[in-house]
Short mmCIF file of C-alpha atoms and ligand atoms in Angstrom, two decimals:
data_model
loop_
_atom_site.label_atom_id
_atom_site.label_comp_id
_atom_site.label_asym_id
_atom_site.label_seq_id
_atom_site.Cartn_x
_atom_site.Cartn_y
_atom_site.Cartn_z
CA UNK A 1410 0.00 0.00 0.00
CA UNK A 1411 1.41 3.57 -1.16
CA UNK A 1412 0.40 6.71 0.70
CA UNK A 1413 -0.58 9.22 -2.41
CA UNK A 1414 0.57 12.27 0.06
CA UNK A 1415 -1.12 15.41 -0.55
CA UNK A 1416 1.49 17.53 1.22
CA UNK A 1417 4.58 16.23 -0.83
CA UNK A 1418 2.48 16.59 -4.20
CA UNK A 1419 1.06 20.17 -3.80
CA UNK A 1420 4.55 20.97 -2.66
CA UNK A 1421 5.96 20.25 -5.98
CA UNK A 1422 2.92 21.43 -7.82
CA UNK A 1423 3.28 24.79 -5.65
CA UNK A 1424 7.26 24.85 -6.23
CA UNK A 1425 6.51 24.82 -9.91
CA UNK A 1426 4.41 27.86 -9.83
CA UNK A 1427 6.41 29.84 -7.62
CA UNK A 1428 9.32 29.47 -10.46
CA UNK A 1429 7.31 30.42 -13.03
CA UNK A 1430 6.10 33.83 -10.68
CA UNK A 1431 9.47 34.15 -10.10
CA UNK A 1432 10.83 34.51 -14.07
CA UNK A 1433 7.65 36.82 -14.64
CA UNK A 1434 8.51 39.19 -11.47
CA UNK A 1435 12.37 39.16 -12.86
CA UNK A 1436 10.92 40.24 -16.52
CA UNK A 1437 8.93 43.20 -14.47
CA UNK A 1438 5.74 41.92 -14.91
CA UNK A 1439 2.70 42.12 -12.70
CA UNK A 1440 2.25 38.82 -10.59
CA UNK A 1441 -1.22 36.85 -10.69
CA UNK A 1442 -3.76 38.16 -8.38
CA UNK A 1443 -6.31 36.02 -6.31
CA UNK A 1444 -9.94 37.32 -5.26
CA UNK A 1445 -11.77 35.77 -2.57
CA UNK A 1446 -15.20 36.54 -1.06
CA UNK A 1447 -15.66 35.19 2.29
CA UNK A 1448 -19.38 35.30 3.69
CA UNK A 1449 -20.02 34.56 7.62
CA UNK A 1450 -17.76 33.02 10.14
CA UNK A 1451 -18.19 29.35 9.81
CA UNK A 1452 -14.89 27.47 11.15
CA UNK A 1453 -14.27 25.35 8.49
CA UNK A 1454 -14.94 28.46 5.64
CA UNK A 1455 -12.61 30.76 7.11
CA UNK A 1456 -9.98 28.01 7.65
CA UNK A 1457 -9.96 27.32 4.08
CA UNK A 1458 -9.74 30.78 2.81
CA UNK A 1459 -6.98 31.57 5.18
CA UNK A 1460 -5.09 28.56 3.71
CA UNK A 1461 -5.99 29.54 0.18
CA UNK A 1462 -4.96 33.73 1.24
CA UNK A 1463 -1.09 31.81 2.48
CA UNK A 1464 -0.68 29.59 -0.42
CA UNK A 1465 -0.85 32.60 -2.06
CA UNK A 1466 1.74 34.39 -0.18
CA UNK A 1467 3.76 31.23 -0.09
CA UNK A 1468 3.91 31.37 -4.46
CA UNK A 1469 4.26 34.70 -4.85
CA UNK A 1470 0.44 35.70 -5.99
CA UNK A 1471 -1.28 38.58 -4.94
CA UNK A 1472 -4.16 38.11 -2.64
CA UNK A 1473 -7.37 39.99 -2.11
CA UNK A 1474 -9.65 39.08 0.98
CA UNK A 1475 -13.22 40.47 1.31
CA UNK A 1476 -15.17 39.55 4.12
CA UNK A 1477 -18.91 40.51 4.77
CA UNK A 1478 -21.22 39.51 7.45
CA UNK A 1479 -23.80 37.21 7.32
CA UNK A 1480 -26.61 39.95 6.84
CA UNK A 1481 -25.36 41.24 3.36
CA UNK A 1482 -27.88 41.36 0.37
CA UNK A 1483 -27.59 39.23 -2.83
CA UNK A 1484 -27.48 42.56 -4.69
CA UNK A 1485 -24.49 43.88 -2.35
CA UNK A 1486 -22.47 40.55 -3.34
CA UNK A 1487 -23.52 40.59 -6.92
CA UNK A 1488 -22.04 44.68 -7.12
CA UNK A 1489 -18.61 43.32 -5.55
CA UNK A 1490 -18.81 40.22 -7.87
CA UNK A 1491 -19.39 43.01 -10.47
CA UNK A 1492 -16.35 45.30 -9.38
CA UNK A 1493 -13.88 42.25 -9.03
CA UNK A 1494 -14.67 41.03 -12.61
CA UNK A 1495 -13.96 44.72 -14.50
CA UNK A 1496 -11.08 44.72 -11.67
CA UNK A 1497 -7.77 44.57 -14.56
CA UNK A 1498 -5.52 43.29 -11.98
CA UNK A 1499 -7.80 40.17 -10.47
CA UNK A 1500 -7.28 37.29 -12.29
CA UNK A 1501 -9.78 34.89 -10.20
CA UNK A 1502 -12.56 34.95 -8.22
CA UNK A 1503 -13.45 32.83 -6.08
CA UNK A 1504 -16.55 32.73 -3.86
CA UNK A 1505 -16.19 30.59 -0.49
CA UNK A 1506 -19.47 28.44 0.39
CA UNK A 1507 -21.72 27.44 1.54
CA UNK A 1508 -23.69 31.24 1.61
CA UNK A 1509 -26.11 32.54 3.39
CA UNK A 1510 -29.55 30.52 2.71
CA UNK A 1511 -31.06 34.23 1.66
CA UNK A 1512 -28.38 34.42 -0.87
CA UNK A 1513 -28.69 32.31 -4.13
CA UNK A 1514 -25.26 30.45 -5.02
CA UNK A 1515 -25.92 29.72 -8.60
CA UNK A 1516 -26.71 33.52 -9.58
CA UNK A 1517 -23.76 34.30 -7.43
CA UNK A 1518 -21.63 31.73 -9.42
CA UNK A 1519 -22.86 32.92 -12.65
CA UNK A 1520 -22.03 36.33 -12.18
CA UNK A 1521 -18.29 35.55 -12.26
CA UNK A 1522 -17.28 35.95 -15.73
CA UNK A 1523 -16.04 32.74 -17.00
CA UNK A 1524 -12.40 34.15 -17.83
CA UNK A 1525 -12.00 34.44 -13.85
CA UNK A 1526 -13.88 31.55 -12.70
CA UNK A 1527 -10.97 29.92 -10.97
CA UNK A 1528 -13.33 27.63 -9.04
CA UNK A 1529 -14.70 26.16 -12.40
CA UNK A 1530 -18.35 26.05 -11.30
CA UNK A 1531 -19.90 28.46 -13.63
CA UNK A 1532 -22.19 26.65 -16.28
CA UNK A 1533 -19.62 27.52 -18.80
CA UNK A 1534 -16.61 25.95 -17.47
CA UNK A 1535 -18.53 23.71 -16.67
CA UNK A 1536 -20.15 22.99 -20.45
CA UNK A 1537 -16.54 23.53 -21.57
CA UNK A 1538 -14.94 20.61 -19.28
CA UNK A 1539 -17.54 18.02 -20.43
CA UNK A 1540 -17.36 18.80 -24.00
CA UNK A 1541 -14.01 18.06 -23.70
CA UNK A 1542 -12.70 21.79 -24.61
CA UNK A 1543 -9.55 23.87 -22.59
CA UNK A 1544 -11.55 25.28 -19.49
CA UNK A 1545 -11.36 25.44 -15.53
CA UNK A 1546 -11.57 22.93 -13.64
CA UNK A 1547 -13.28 22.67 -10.33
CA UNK A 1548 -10.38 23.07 -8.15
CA UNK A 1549 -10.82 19.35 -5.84
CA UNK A 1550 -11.27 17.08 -9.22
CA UNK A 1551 -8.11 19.21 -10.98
CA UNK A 1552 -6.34 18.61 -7.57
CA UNK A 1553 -7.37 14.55 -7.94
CA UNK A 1554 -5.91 14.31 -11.30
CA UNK A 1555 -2.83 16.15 -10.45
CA UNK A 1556 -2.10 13.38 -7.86
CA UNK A 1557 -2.96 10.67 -9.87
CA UNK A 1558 -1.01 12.79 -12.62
CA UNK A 1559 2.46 13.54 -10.09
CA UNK A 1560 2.07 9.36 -8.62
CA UNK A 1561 1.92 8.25 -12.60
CA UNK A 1562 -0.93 5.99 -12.12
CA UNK A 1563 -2.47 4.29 -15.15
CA UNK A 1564 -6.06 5.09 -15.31
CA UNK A 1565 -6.91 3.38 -18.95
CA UNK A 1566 -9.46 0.79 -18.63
CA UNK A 1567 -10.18 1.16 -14.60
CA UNK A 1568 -13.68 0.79 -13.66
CA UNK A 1569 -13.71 3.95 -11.12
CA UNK A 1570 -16.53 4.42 -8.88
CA UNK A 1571 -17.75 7.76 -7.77
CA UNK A 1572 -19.15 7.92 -4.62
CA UNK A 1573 -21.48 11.48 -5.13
CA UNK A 1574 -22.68 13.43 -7.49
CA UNK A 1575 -22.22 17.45 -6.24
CA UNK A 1576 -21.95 19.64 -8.77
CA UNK A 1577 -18.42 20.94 -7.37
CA UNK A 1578 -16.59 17.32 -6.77
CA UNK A 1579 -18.58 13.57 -7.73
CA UNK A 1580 -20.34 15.24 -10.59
CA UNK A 1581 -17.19 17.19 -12.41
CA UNK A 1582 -14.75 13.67 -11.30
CA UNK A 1583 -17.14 11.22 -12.71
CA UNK A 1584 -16.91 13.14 -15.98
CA UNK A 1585 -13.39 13.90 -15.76
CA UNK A 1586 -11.99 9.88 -15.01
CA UNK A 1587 -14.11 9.32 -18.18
CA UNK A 1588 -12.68 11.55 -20.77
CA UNK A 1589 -10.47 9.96 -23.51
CA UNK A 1590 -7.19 11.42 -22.00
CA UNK A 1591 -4.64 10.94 -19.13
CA UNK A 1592 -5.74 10.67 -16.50
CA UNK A 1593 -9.02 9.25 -17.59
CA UNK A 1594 -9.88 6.63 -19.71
CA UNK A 1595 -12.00 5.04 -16.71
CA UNK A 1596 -15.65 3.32 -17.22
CA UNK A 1597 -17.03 5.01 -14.52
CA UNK A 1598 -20.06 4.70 -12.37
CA UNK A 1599 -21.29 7.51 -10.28
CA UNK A 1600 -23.24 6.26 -7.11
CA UNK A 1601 -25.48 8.73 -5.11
CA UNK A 1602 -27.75 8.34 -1.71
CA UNK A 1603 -30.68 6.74 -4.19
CA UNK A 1604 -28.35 3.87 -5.07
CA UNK A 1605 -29.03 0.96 -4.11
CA UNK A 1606 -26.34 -2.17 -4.14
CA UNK A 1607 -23.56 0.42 -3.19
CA UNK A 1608 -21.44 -2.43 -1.35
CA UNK A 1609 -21.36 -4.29 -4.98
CA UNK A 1610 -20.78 -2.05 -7.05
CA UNK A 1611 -17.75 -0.67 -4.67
CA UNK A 1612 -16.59 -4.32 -4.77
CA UNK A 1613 -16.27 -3.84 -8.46
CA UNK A 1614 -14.65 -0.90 -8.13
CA UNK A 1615 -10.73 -0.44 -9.73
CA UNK A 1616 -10.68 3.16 -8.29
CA UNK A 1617 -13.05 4.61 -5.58
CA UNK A 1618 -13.26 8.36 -5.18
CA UNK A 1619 -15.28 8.77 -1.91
CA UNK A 1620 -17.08 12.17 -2.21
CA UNK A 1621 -20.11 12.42 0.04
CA UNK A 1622 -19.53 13.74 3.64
CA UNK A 1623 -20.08 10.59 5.91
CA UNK A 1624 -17.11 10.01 8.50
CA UNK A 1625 -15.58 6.80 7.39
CA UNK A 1626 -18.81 5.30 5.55
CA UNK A 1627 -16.44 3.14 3.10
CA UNK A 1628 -15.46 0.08 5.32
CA UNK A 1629 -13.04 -3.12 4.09
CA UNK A 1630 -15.72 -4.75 3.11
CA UNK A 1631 -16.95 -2.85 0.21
CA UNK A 1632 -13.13 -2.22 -1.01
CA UNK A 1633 -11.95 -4.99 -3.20
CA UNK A 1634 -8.06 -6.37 -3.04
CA UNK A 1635 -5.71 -3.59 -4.71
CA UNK A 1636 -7.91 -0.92 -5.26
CA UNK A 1637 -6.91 2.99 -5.46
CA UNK A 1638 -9.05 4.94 -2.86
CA UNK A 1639 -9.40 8.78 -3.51
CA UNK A 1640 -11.12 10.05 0.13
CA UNK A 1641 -12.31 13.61 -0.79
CA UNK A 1642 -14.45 13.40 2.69
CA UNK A 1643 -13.87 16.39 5.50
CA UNK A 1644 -15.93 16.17 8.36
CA UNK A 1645 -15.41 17.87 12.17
CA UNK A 1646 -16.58 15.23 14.77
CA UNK A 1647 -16.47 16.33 17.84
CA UNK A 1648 -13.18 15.12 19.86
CA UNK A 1649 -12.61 16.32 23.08
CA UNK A 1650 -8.37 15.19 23.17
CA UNK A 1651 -8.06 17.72 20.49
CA UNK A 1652 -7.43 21.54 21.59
CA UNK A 1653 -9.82 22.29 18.91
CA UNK A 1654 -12.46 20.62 20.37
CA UNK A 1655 -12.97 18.41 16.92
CA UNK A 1656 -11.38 15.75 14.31
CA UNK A 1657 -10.99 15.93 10.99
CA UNK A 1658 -12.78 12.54 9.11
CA UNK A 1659 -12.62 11.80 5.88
CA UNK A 1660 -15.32 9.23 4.09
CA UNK A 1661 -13.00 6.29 4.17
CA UNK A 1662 -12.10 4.26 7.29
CA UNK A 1663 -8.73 4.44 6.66
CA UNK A 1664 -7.49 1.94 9.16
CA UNK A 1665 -9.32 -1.11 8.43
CA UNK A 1666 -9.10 0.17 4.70
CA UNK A 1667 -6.24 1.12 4.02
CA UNK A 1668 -4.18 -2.34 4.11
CA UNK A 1669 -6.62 -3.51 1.21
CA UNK A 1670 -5.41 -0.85 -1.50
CA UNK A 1671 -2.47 0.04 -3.58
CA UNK A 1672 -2.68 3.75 -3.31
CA UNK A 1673 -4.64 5.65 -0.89
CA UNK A 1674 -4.63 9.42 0.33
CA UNK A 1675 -5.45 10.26 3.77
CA UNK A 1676 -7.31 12.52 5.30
CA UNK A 1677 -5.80 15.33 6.59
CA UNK A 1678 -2.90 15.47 4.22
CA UNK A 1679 -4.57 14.39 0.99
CA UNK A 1680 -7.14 15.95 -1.21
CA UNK A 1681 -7.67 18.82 0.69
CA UNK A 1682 -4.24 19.98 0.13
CA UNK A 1683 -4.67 19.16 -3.52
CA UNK A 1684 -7.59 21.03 -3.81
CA UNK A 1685 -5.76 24.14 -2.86
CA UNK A 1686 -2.51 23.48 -5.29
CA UNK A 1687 -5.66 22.79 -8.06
CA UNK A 1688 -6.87 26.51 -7.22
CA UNK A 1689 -2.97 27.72 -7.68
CA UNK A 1690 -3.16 26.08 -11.35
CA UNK A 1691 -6.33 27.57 -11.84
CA UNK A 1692 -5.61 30.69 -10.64
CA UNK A 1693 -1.79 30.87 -13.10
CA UNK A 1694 -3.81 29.79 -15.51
CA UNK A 1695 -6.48 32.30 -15.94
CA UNK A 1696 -3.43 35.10 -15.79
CA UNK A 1697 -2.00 33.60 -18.44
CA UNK A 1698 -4.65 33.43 -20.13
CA UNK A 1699 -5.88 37.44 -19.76
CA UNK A 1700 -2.24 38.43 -20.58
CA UNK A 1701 -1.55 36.20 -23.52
P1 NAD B 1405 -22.70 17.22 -1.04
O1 NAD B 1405 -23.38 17.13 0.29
O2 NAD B 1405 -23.02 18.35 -1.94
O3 NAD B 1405 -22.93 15.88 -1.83
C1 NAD B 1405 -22.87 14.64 -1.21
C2 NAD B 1405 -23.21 13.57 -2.22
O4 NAD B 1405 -23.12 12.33 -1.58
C3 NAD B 1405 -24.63 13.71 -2.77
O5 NAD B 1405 -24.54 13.67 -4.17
C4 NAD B 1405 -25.37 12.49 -2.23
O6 NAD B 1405 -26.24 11.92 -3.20
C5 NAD B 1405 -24.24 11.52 -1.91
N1 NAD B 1405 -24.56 10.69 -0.75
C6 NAD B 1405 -24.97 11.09 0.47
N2 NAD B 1405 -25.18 10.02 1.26
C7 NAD B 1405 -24.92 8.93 0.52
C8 NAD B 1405 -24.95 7.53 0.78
N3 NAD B 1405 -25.31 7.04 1.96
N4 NAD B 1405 -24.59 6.70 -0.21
C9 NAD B 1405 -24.21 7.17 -1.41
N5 NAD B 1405 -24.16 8.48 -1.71
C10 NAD B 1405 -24.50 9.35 -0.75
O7 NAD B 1405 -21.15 17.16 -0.69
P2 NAD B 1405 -19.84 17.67 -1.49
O8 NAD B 1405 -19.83 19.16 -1.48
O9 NAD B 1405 -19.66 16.95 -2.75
O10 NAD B 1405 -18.73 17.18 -0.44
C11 NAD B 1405 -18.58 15.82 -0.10
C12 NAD B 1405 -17.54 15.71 0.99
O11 NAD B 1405 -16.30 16.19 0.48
C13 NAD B 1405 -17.80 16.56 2.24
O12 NAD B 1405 -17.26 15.89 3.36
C14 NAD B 1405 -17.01 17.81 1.98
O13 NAD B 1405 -16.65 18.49 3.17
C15 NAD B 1405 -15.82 17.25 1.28
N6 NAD B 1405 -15.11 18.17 0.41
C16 NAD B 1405 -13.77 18.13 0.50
C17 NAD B 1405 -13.02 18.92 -0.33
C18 NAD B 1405 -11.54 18.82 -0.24
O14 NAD B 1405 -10.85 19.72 -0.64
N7 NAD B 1405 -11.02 17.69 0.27
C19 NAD B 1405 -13.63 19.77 -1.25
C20 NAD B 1405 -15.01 19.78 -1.33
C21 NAD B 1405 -15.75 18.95 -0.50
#
């Protein structure tokens, strides 16, 4: 059993990038410049934007932070939305959810315009990515392939088994492992809470990417001998020995799992890191892009 370790692989994906800043700050240029909208102060949200705001600092971007309350209108975040995307030196935006329930995400995600849609959910990236043309990628499925991509594992012919369907990580990665390209190349099944023989068809399953927010729900018994397990899973369950007061789960129990696979990534120090170094690419990406 290999470890596919998040923090070694964004490392090198994040190394890479910080070169390349580096040879565009030596030629004079500007650097690329992160957005993010941060709504509320949930835990886990403004954990994840403050690790998104350092990676930045870490590669050499430029960062932007905007926080609002809880109580701010649709409109009010639509206007900023509106400001970042005629903002020349933002090259992504990226809005943090979940939002408020008074705020609607998908108007809020379509009002980024696509060329700065570093999270890849607007309906055109989206469109783009499964008709197979050059777009963005939502950042946890990009991260997925670029460790599957940085551990060289052959993906041709796997059955891969999806375990979700959100429109941010089971949806995008079912499409994704099935695209005639590396990595891809899968016959893929995408299982959901309405499935019903989950247990066999995990059995069957070459690849499992465990996407649906239940602390260790994928036991040894639905894993068969060899398999590569993907756990995208982040829960906080409440554990008193921590300082924090919580735990961080992923889907997969990785002890009695983990002796069954051939590759699997923990959780901390496995997708979620990669989900952050897929934002970086993203985020280079669409700067390149706008300054071609
Ligand atoms: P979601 O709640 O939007 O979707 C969950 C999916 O799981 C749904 O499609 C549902 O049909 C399916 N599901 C629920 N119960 C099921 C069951 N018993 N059997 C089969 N399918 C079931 O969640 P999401 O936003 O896709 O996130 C999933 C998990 O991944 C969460 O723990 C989330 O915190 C985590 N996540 C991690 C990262 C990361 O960077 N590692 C990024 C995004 C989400």
């Amino acid at each position: 059993m290999q470890i596919l370790d998040g923090k070694i692989t964004s490392q090198a994906i994040k190394d890479s990038i910080k070169e390349k800043v580096a040879v565009l700050t030596a030629a004079g240029k500007r650097t690329p410049h992160l957005a993010a909208i941060l709504v509320g102060n949930s835990g886990a949200s403004e954990t994840y934007v403050a690790s998104k705001v350092k990676t930045c600092a870490e590669i050499g971007f430029d960062s932007t932070l905007k926080r609002f309350n809880d109580a701010i209108s649709e409109i009010e975040l639509l206007n900023t939305i509106h400001d970042l995307n005629t903002d020349d030196s933002i090259d992504g935006i990226l809005v943090q959810l979940p939002l408020p329930k008074h705020i609607a995400e998908d108007k809020v995600i379509e009002a980024i315009i696509p060329d700065k849609d570093v999270d890849g959910f607007h309906p055109v990236s989206l469109g783009r990515m499964v008709a197979g043309l050059p777009s963005f990628i939502p950042a946890t499925p990009y991260g997925i392939l670029l460790m599957l991509e940085h551990y060289k594992i052959e993906t041709k012919g796997l059955h891969a088994v999806v375990i979700g369907r959100s429109n941010i990580v089971g949806k995008p990665m079912s499409i994704l492992l099935s695209r005639n390209t590396y990595p891809g190349n899968c016959t893929v099944t995408t299982c959901h809470s309405a499935t019903k023989n989950l247990k066999e068809i995990c059995l069957q399953a070459d690849i499992i990417v465990a996407a649906l927010g239940r602390p260790e729900f994928v036991k040894a018994d639905m894993v068969k001998e060899g398999a590569i397990v993907i756990d995208v899973g982040i829960t906080r369950v409440p554990d008193a020995m921590k300082k924090s007061g919580f735990a961080i789960k992923g889907d997969v129990d990785f002890a009695e799992v983990s002796p069954k696979c051939s590759y699997i990534t923990p959780v901390p120090g496995g997708v979620g890191l990669m989900t952050i170094a897929g934002l970086m690419m993203n985020t280079y990406n669409a700067y390149m892009k706008r300054n071609k």
